[in-house]
CSV table of N, CA and C in Angstrom, one decimal:
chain,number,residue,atom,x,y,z
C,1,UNK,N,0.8,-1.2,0.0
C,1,UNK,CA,0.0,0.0,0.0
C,1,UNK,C,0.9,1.3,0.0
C,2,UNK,N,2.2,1.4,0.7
C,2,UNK,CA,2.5,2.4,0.8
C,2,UNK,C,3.0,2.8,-0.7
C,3,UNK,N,3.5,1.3,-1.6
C,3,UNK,CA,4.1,2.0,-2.9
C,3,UNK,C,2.6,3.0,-3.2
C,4,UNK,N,1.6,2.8,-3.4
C,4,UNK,CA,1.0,3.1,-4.5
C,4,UNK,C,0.2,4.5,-3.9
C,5,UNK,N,1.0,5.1,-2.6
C,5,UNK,CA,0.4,6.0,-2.0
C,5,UNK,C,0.7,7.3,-2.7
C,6,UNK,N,1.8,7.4,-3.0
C,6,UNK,CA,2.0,8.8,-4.4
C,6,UNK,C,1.3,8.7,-5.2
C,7,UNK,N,0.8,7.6,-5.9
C,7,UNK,CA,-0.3,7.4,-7.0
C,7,UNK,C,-1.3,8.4,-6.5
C,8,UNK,N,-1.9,7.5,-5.4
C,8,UNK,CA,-3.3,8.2,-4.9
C,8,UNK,C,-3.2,9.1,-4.5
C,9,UNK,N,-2.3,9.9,-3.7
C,9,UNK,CA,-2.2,11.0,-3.5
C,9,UNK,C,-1.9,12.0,-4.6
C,10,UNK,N,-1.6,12.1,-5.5
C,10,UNK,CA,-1.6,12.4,-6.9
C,10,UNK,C,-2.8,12.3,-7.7
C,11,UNK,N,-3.6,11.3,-7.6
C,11,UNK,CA,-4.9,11.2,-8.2
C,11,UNK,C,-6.1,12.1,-7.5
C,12,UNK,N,-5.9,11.9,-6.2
C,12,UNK,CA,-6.9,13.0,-5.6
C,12,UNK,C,-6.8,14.1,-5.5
C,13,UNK,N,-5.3,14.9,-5.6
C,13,UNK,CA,-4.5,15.9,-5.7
C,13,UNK,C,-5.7,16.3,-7.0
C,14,UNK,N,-5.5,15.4,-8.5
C,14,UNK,CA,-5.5,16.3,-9.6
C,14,UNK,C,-7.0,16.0,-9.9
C,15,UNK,N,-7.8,15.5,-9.1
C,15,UNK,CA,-9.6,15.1,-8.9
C,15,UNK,C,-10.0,16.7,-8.6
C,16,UNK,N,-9.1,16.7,-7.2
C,16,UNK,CA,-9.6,18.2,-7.1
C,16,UNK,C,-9.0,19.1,-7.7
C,17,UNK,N,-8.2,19.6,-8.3
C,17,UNK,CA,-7.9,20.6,-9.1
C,17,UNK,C,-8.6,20.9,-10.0
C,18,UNK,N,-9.3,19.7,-10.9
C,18,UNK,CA,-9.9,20.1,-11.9
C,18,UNK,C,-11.2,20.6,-11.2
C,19,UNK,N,-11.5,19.9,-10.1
C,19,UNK,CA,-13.4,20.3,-9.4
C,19,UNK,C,-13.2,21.5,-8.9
C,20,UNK,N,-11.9,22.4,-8.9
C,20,UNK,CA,-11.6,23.5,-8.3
C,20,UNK,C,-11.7,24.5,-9.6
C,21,UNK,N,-10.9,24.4,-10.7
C,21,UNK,CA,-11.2,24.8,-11.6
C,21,UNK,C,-12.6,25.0,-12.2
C,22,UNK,N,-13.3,24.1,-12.1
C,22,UNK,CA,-14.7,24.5,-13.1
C,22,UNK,C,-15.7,24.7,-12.0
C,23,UNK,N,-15.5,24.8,-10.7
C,23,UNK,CA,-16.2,25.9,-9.8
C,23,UNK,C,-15.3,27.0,-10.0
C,24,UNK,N,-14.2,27.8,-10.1
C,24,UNK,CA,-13.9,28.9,-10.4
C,24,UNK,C,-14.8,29.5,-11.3
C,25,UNK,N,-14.8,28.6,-12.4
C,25,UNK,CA,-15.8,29.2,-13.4
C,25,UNK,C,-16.8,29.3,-13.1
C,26,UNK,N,-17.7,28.7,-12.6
C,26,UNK,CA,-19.4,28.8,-12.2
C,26,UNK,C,-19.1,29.8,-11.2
C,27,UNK,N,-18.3,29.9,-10.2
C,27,UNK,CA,-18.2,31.2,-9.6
C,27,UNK,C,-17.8,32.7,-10.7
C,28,UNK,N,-17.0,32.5,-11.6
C,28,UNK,CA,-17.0,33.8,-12.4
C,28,UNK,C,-18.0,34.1,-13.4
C,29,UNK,N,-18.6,33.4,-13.4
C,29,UNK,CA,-20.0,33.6,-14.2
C,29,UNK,C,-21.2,33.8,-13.3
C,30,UNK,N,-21.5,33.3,-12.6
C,30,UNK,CA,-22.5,33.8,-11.4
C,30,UNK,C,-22.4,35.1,-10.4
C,31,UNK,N,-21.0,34.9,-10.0
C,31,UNK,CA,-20.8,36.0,-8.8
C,31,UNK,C,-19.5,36.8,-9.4
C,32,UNK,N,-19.2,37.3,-10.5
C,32,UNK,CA,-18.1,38.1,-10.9
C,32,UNK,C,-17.9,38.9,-9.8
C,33,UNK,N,-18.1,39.5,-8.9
C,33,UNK,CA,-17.4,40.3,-7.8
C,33,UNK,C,-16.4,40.0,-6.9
C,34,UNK,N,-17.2,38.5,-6.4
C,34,UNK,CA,-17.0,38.0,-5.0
C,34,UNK,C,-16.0,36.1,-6.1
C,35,UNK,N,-15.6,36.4,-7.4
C,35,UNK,CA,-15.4,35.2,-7.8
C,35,UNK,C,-14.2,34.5,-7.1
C,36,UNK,N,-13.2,35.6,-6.8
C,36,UNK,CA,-12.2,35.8,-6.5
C,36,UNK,C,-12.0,34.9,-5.1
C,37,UNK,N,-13.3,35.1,-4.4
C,37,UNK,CA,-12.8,35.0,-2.6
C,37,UNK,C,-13.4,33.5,-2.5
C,38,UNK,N,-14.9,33.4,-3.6
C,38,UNK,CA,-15.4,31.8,-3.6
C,38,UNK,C,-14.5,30.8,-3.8
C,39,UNK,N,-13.6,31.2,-4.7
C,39,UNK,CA,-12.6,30.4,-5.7
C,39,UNK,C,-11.3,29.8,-4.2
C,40,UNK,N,-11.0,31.0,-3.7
C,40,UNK,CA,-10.1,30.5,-2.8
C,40,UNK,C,-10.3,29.9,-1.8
C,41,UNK,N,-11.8,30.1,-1.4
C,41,UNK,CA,-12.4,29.5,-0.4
C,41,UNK,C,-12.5,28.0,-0.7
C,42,UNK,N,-12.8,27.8,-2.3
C,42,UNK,CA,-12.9,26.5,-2.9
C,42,UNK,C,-12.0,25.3,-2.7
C,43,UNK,N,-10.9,26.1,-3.3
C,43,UNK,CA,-9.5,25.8,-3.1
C,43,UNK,C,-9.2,25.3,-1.6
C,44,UNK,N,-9.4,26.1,-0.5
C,44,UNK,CA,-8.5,25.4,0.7
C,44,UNK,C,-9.6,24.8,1.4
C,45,UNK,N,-11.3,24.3,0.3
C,45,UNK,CA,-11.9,23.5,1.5
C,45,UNK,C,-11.5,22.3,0.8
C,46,UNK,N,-11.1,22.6,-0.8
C,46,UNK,CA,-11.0,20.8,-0.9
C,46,UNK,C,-9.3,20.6,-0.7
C,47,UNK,N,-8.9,21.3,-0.3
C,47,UNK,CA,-7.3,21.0,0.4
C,47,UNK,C,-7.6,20.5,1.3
C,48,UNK,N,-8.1,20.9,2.3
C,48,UNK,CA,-8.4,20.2,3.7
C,48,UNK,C,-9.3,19.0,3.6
C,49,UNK,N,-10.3,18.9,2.6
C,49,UNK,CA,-10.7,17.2,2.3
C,49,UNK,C,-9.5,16.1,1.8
C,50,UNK,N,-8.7,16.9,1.0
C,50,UNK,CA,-7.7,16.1,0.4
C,50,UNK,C,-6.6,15.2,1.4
C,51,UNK,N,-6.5,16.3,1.9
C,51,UNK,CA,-5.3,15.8,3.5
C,51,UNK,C,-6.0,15.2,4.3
C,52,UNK,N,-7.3,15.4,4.7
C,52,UNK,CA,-8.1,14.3,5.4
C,52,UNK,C,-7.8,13.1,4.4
C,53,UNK,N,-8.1,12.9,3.6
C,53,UNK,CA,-8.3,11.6,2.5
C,53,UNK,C,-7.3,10.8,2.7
C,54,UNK,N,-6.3,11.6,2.7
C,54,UNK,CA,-4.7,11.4,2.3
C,54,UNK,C,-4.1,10.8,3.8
C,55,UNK,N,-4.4,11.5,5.1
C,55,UNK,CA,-4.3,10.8,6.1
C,55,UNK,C,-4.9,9.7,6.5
C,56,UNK,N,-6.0,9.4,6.4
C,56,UNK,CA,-6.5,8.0,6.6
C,56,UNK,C,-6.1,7.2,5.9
C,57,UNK,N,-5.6,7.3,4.5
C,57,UNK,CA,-5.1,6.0,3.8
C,57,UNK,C,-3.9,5.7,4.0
C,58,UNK,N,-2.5,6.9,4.7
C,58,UNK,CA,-1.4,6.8,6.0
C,58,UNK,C,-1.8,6.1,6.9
C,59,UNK,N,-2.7,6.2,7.4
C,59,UNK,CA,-2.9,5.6,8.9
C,59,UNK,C,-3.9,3.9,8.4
C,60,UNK,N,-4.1,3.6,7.5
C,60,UNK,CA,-4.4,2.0,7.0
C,60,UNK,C,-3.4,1.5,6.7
């Protein structure tokens, strides 16, 4: 398990990047003001799901 843990952590890394990216966009199309602050908000809530993810499959 441990080889294949850069894989996965790499795979959910780039799951959310893209899910980060195309809410950027539905936020700069909906809320052009505030797109800016949704977008980063976006960004570090699915950082913090990521590293949750990423530590429980460490600790298996």
């Amino acid at each position: 398990m441990k080889k294949h843990l850069f894989w996965i952590i790499f795979a959910i890394s780039f799951v959310f990047a893209i899910m980060s990216w195309g809410l950027s966009q539905v936020w700069l199309h909906l809320f052009p003001a505030e797109a800016p602050l949704l977008t980063a908000t976006t960004i570090i809530i699915f950082s913090l799901i990521a590293i949750h993810i990423t530590n429980s499959f460490e600790n298996s």
